[in-house]
Coordinates of C-alpha atoms in Angstrom, one line a residue:
X1 CA -0.2 0.0 -0.2
X2 CA 2.3 2.1 1.4
X3 CA 4.4 1.2 -2.2
X4 CA 1.3 2.7 -4.5
X5 CA 1.3 5.7 -2.5
X6 CA 4.7 6.7 -3.1
X7 CA 4.3 5.8 -6.8
X8 CA 1.5 8.0 -7.2
X9 CA 3.3 11.5 -4.5
X10 CA 6.1 10.9 -7.5
X11 CA 3.5 11.2 -10.2
X12 CA 1.6 13.9 -8.3
X13 CA 4.8 15.9 -8.2
X14 CA 5.8 15.2 -11.8
X15 CA 2.4 16.7 -13.2
X16 CA 3.2 19.8 -10.9
X17 CA 6.1 22.3 -10.6
X18 CA 4.9 22.3 -6.6
X19 CA 3.1 20.7 -3.9
X20 CA 3.1 21.9 -0.2
X21 CA 2.7 19.0 2.3
X22 CA -1.0 20.0 3.1
X23 CA -1.7 19.1 -0.8
X24 CA 0.2 15.8 -1.3
X25 CA -1.7 14.8 2.3
X26 CA -5.1 15.9 1.1
X27 CA -4.9 14.2 -1.8
X28 CA -3.2 11.1 -0.3
X29 CA -4.8 11.1 2.5
X30 CA -2.1 11.5 4.6
X31 CA -1.2 13.1 7.2
X32 CA 1.8 15.7 6.5
X33 CA 4.3 14.1 9.0
X34 CA 3.8 10.4 6.8
X35 CA 4.3 13.4 3.7
X36 CA 7.8 13.9 5.3
X37 CA 8.1 10.8 6.1
X38 CA 7.3 9.2 2.3
X39 CA 9.5 11.9 0.6
X40 CA 12.7 11.5 2.5
X41 CA 12.3 7.6 1.5
X42 CA 11.7 8.8 -2.0
X43 CA 14.6 10.7 -1.6
X44 CA 17.2 7.7 -0.3
X45 CA 15.7 5.4 -2.9
X46 CA 17.3 7.6 -5.2
X47 CA 14.4 10.5 -6.3
X48 CA 15.8 13.6 -6.3
X49 CA 12.8 15.2 -4.7
X50 CA 13.3 19.1 -3.0
X51 CA 11.7 20.7 -0.4
X52 CA 11.6 24.4 -0.1
X53 CA 11.6 25.7 3.2
X54 CA 9.5 28.6 4.1
X55 CA 5.9 29.5 3.9
X56 CA 5.5 29.8 0.7
X57 CA 7.4 26.4 0.5
X58 CA 6.7 23.0 -0.1
X59 CA 7.8 19.9 -2.5
X60 CA 9.4 19.2 -6.5
X61 CA 11.1 17.1 -8.6
X62 CA 14.4 19.1 -9.6
X63 CA 16.8 18.4 -12.7
X64 CA 13.1 17.5 -15.2
X65 CA 12.9 14.0 -13.4
X66 CA 10.4 12.2 -15.3
X67 CA 9.1 8.5 -14.0
X68 CA 9.0 5.7 -15.9
X69 CA 5.9 3.5 -13.8
X70 CA 3.3 5.2 -16.6
X71 CA 2.0 1.8 -16.9
X72 CA -1.5 0.9 -16.8
X73 CA -3.5 -2.1 -14.6
X74 CA -6.6 -3.1 -16.3
X75 CA -8.8 -2.0 -13.9
X76 CA -6.8 1.6 -14.2
X77 CA -7.6 1.0 -18.6
X78 CA -11.1 0.4 -17.9
X79 CA -11.8 3.3 -15.6
X80 CA -10.4 5.7 -18.1
X81 CA -12.0 4.5 -21.3
X82 CA -15.3 4.7 -18.9
X83 CA -14.9 8.4 -18.2
X84 CA -14.9 9.3 -21.5
X85 CA -18.3 11.1 -22.2
X86 CA -19.1 10.5 -26.0
X87 CA -21.9 12.9 -26.6
X88 CA -20.9 15.7 -24.5
X89 CA -17.1 15.6 -26.6
X90 CA -18.7 15.5 -29.6
X91 CA -21.2 18.8 -28.8
X92 CA -17.7 20.4 -27.7
X93 CA -16.3 19.3 -30.5
X94 CA -13.6 17.8 -29.0
X95 CA -14.8 13.9 -30.7
X96 CA -12.0 13.8 -33.2
X97 CA -9.3 14.8 -30.1
X98 CA -10.7 12.1 -27.8
X99 CA -10.9 9.5 -30.3
X100 CA -7.2 10.2 -30.8
X101 CA -6.5 10.2 -27.4
X102 CA -8.2 6.9 -26.9
X103 CA -5.8 4.8 -29.8
X104 CA -2.7 6.4 -28.4
X105 CA -3.3 5.3 -24.8
X106 CA -4.9 2.4 -26.6
X107 CA -1.8 1.7 -28.3
X108 CA 0.6 2.6 -25.6
X109 CA -1.1 -0.3 -24.0
X110 CA 0.2 -4.3 -22.6
X111 CA -0.8 -6.5 -24.9
X112 CA -3.5 -8.7 -22.5
X113 CA -5.0 -4.8 -22.3
X114 CA -5.6 -4.3 -26.1
X115 CA -9.6 -5.2 -25.3
X116 CA -10.4 -2.7 -22.9
X117 CA -12.2 -0.4 -25.1
X118 CA -13.9 -3.1 -26.8
X119 CA -14.9 -4.4 -23.1
X120 CA -15.9 -1.1 -22.0
X121 CA -18.4 -0.1 -24.6
X122 CA -19.8 -3.5 -24.8
X123 CA -20.7 -3.3 -21.5
X124 CA -21.1 0.6 -20.2
X125 CA -22.9 3.9 -22.2
X126 CA -24.0 6.8 -21.2
X127 CA -27.6 8.2 -22.2
X128 CA -27.3 11.9 -20.5
X129 CA -30.3 13.7 -21.3
X130 CA -33.6 12.9 -19.8
X131 CA -36.7 10.9 -20.7
X132 CA -39.4 12.5 -23.2
X133 CA -37.1 14.9 -25.0
X134 CA -35.0 15.5 -27.7
X135 CA -31.6 17.0 -26.8
X136 CA -30.5 19.6 -28.8
X137 CA -27.1 20.6 -28.7
X138 CA -27.1 25.2 -28.0
X139 CA -26.1 26.6 -31.3
X140 CA -23.3 28.7 -29.6
X141 CA -21.8 25.9 -27.2
X142 CA -18.7 25.5 -29.5
X143 CA -17.2 29.6 -29.1
X144 CA -18.4 29.2 -24.9
X145 CA -16.6 25.6 -24.8
X146 CA -13.7 27.8 -27.0
X147 CA -13.5 31.0 -24.7
X148 CA -13.2 28.5 -21.7
X149 CA -10.6 26.3 -22.6
X150 CA -8.2 29.7 -23.7
X151 CA -9.2 32.1 -20.4
X152 CA -11.0 33.9 -23.4
X153 CA -13.3 36.9 -23.0
X154 CA -16.6 37.0 -24.2
X155 CA -19.1 39.7 -25.5
X156 CA -22.6 37.7 -25.4
X157 CA -26.4 38.9 -25.7
X158 CA -28.2 36.4 -22.8
X159 CA -31.8 36.4 -22.9
X160 CA -33.3 36.8 -19.5
X161 CA -35.3 33.8 -17.9
X162 CA -39.7 34.1 -19.1
X163 CA -38.2 35.6 -22.8
X164 CA -41.2 37.5 -24.4
X165 CA -40.9 41.3 -24.0
X166 CA -38.3 41.3 -21.5
X167 CA -35.1 42.7 -23.6
X168 CA -32.3 40.7 -23.6
X169 CA -28.8 41.9 -21.5
X170 CA -25.8 42.2 -23.3
X171 CA -23.1 41.5 -21.4
X172 CA -18.7 40.9 -21.4
X173 CA -18.2 37.6 -19.2
X174 CA -15.2 35.6 -17.5
X175 CA -16.5 32.1 -18.3
X176 CA -15.1 29.4 -16.0
X177 CA -16.3 26.2 -16.7
X178 CA -19.3 24.7 -18.8
X179 CA -21.3 22.2 -16.6
X180 CA -24.1 19.3 -18.4
X181 CA -26.9 18.6 -16.4
X182 CA -29.7 16.1 -17.7
X183 CA -29.1 16.8 -20.9
X184 CA -28.8 21.0 -20.7
X185 CA -25.5 22.8 -20.8
X186 CA -24.7 25.8 -18.1
X187 CA -21.9 28.3 -18.8
X188 CA -20.6 29.2 -14.9
X189 CA -18.8 32.9 -15.8
X190 CA -17.8 36.4 -13.8
X191 CA -19.6 39.1 -15.2
X192 CA -16.8 41.5 -15.5
X193 CA -16.7 45.1 -15.3
X194 CA -18.9 45.5 -11.9
X195 CA -16.2 47.6 -10.3
X196 CA -15.6 45.2 -6.7
X197 CA -14.9 41.5 -6.6
X198 CA -16.2 39.0 -10.0
X199 CA -19.4 37.4 -8.8
X200 CA -19.9 34.2 -10.0
X201 CA -23.0 33.2 -11.9
X202 CA -24.7 30.6 -14.2
X203 CA -26.0 31.0 -17.5
X204 CA -28.4 28.3 -19.7
X205 CA -25.8 28.4 -23.2
X206 CA -29.8 27.8 -25.2
X207 CA -30.7 31.0 -23.6
X208 CA -27.4 33.3 -25.0
X209 CA -28.6 34.9 -28.3
X210 CA -25.0 35.6 -29.4
X211 CA -21.2 35.3 -27.6
X212 CA -18.3 36.6 -30.2
X213 CA -14.6 35.8 -28.3
X214 CA -12.5 39.2 -28.0
X215 CA -8.6 39.2 -28.0
X216 CA -9.0 39.8 -23.6
X217 CA -7.7 36.7 -21.8
X218 CA -9.0 36.5 -18.3
X219 CA -6.7 35.9 -15.3
X220 CA -8.4 32.9 -13.0
X221 CA -9.7 33.4 -10.2
X222 CA -6.9 31.1 -8.0
X223 CA -10.2 30.4 -5.0
X224 CA -12.7 29.0 -8.0
X225 CA -13.4 25.5 -7.7
X226 CA -16.1 24.8 -10.8
X227 CA -17.5 21.3 -9.1
X228 CA -18.0 22.8 -5.7
X229 CA -19.6 25.8 -6.6
X230 CA -21.7 24.0 -9.4
X231 CA -23.4 21.8 -6.3
X232 CA -23.8 25.5 -3.8
X233 CA -25.7 27.1 -6.4
X234 CA -27.9 23.9 -7.9
X235 CA -29.1 23.0 -4.5
X236 CA -29.9 27.0 -4.0
X237 CA -31.3 26.9 -7.2
X238 CA -33.8 23.8 -5.9
X239 CA -34.6 25.3 -2.7
X240 CA -35.0 28.8 -4.6
X241 CA -38.7 27.3 -6.4
X242 CA -39.8 25.7 -2.9
X243 CA -41.6 28.7 -2.2
X244 CA -45.1 27.4 -2.0
X245 CA -46.4 26.0 1.2
X246 CA -48.7 23.3 2.5
X247 CA -50.3 21.1 4.8
X248 CA -51.2 18.0 4.6
X249 CA -52.9 15.5 7.1
X250 CA -50.8 11.7 6.0
X251 CA -51.5 8.3 6.3
X252 CA -48.8 6.0 7.7
X253 CA -49.1 5.0 3.8
X254 CA -48.8 8.4 2.7
X255 CA -45.8 9.7 4.6
X256 CA -44.0 6.9 3.4
X257 CA -44.7 7.9 0.1
X258 CA -44.9 12.1 0.3
X259 CA -40.8 11.7 -0.9
X260 CA -41.3 9.6 -3.8
X261 CA -44.0 11.9 -5.7
X262 CA -42.7 15.1 -4.4
X263 CA -39.2 17.0 -3.8
X264 CA -37.0 13.8 -1.7
X265 CA -35.5 17.1 0.4
X266 CA -38.1 18.6 1.3
X267 CA -40.6 15.7 1.9
X268 CA -38.1 14.4 3.9
X269 CA -36.8 17.8 6.1
X270 CA -40.8 17.8 7.0
X271 CA -41.1 14.3 8.0
X272 CA -38.2 14.9 10.6
X273 CA -39.6 18.1 12.1
X274 CA -41.5 15.9 14.1
X275 CA -44.7 16.8 12.7
X276 CA -48.5 16.4 14.7
X277 CA -50.0 12.9 14.6
X278 CA -53.7 12.8 15.3
X279 CA -55.6 9.7 17.6
X280 CA -55.2 7.6 14.3
X281 CA -51.5 8.0 13.9
X282 CA -51.9 11.0 10.8
X283 CA -49.5 13.0 10.6
X284 CA -49.5 16.9 10.3
X285 CA -46.9 18.2 7.9
X286 CA -45.7 21.4 6.2
X287 CA -44.5 20.7 2.7
X288 CA -42.5 23.8 0.8
X289 CA -43.5 22.6 -3.2
X290 CA -43.1 24.9 -6.5
X291 CA -46.7 26.1 -7.3
X292 CA -49.8 25.1 -6.5
X293 CA -50.3 23.3 -9.6
X294 CA -47.6 21.3 -9.3
X295 CA -48.0 20.5 -5.6
X296 CA -52.0 19.6 -7.3
X297 CA -49.8 17.1 -9.3
X298 CA -47.8 16.0 -7.8
X299 CA -50.4 15.0 -4.1
X300 CA -52.8 13.7 -6.3
X301 CA -50.8 10.8 -6.8
X302 CA -51.0 10.3 -3.2
X303 CA -55.0 10.1 -3.3
X304 CA -56.6 9.7 0.4
X305 CA -53.4 8.7 1.7
X306 CA -53.0 13.3 2.2
X307 CA -55.8 15.8 3.1
X308 CA -54.4 19.2 1.6
X309 CA -55.5 21.7 4.9
X310 CA -54.0 24.7 3.7
X311 CA -53.7 26.2 1.4
X312 CA -57.7 27.1 1.2
X313 CA -57.4 27.3 -2.6
X314 CA -55.3 24.1 -3.5
X315 CA -57.8 22.6 -1.0
X316 CA -61.0 23.7 -3.1
X317 CA -59.5 22.1 -6.1
X318 CA -58.9 18.5 -4.7
X319 CA -62.2 18.5 -3.9
X320 CA -63.3 19.6 -6.7
X321 CA -61.5 16.9 -8.3
X322 CA -63.1 14.4 -6.1
X323 CA -66.3 15.5 -7.0
X324 CA -65.4 15.1 -11.0
X325 CA -64.3 11.4 -10.1
X326 CA -67.1 9.7 -7.8
X327 CA -69.1 11.5 -11.1
X328 CA -67.5 9.5 -13.2
X329 CA -66.7 6.1 -11.4
X330 CA -69.6 6.7 -9.5

């Protein structure tokens, strides 16, 4: 296990000019003291690991050292070929480059691993878009992708949500990254010229009316991390949709099914808040939902296992639906 960790440490230092003990410890999931011991062991084994002292110091390889430990095990090769997302690469204009890279990796594999690309392709396929809709590639996606790769500013016209008579906004943006979520492409970008710290926002790429690359490049904020940013903003967006409050009286079966017909996080949060229980064992909960129409459509699936207590307008819709069903089925 230690040998594998030492190899990974060498490969990390080979890929970056300098890494602190804390960074290495985080990557290798060990303590900084273990990193110090591992660096000493590598040095004694002839690997030129050098420690720069001081606040801005860290570990680095000297003399252009390159390891020859680049062979792939079968599991590593399978993971590499599985990591490709053909549809997304094609939409980004990288299909040819990805194909060439896979061919080069396949050619470099040992003979016993040459069947890896075919074996993975037969067993796994990623279909990112959701059901019941035809995926569409935004026309301006390649422009945004080029800007992201080259750290180039773009001049863009962005249509605000809702459309209609709302005028589109012209902006100069620094696009930091792209995200593909359920078949929809998003750009995470910072508006320039705000006079203060860059404020990162999320833009749906299919709402860009136009986008043009500018010659000027932007300097990336070193603290920006795409994955944590997206996770935080998508969670905020999901919470922002739940502005309609509904009070329900649920049977035990209704409480069990509630997370499966409504927003799971909201339902579980409501059920965990020690709801009131009546003599018949029914629970009264307050649930955050998107709108009256969404609440009606989702809660209708619970039938008699849920009774809407409030708001009155939603309760009236259920009463009307119940009368209509009674008239239909008798």
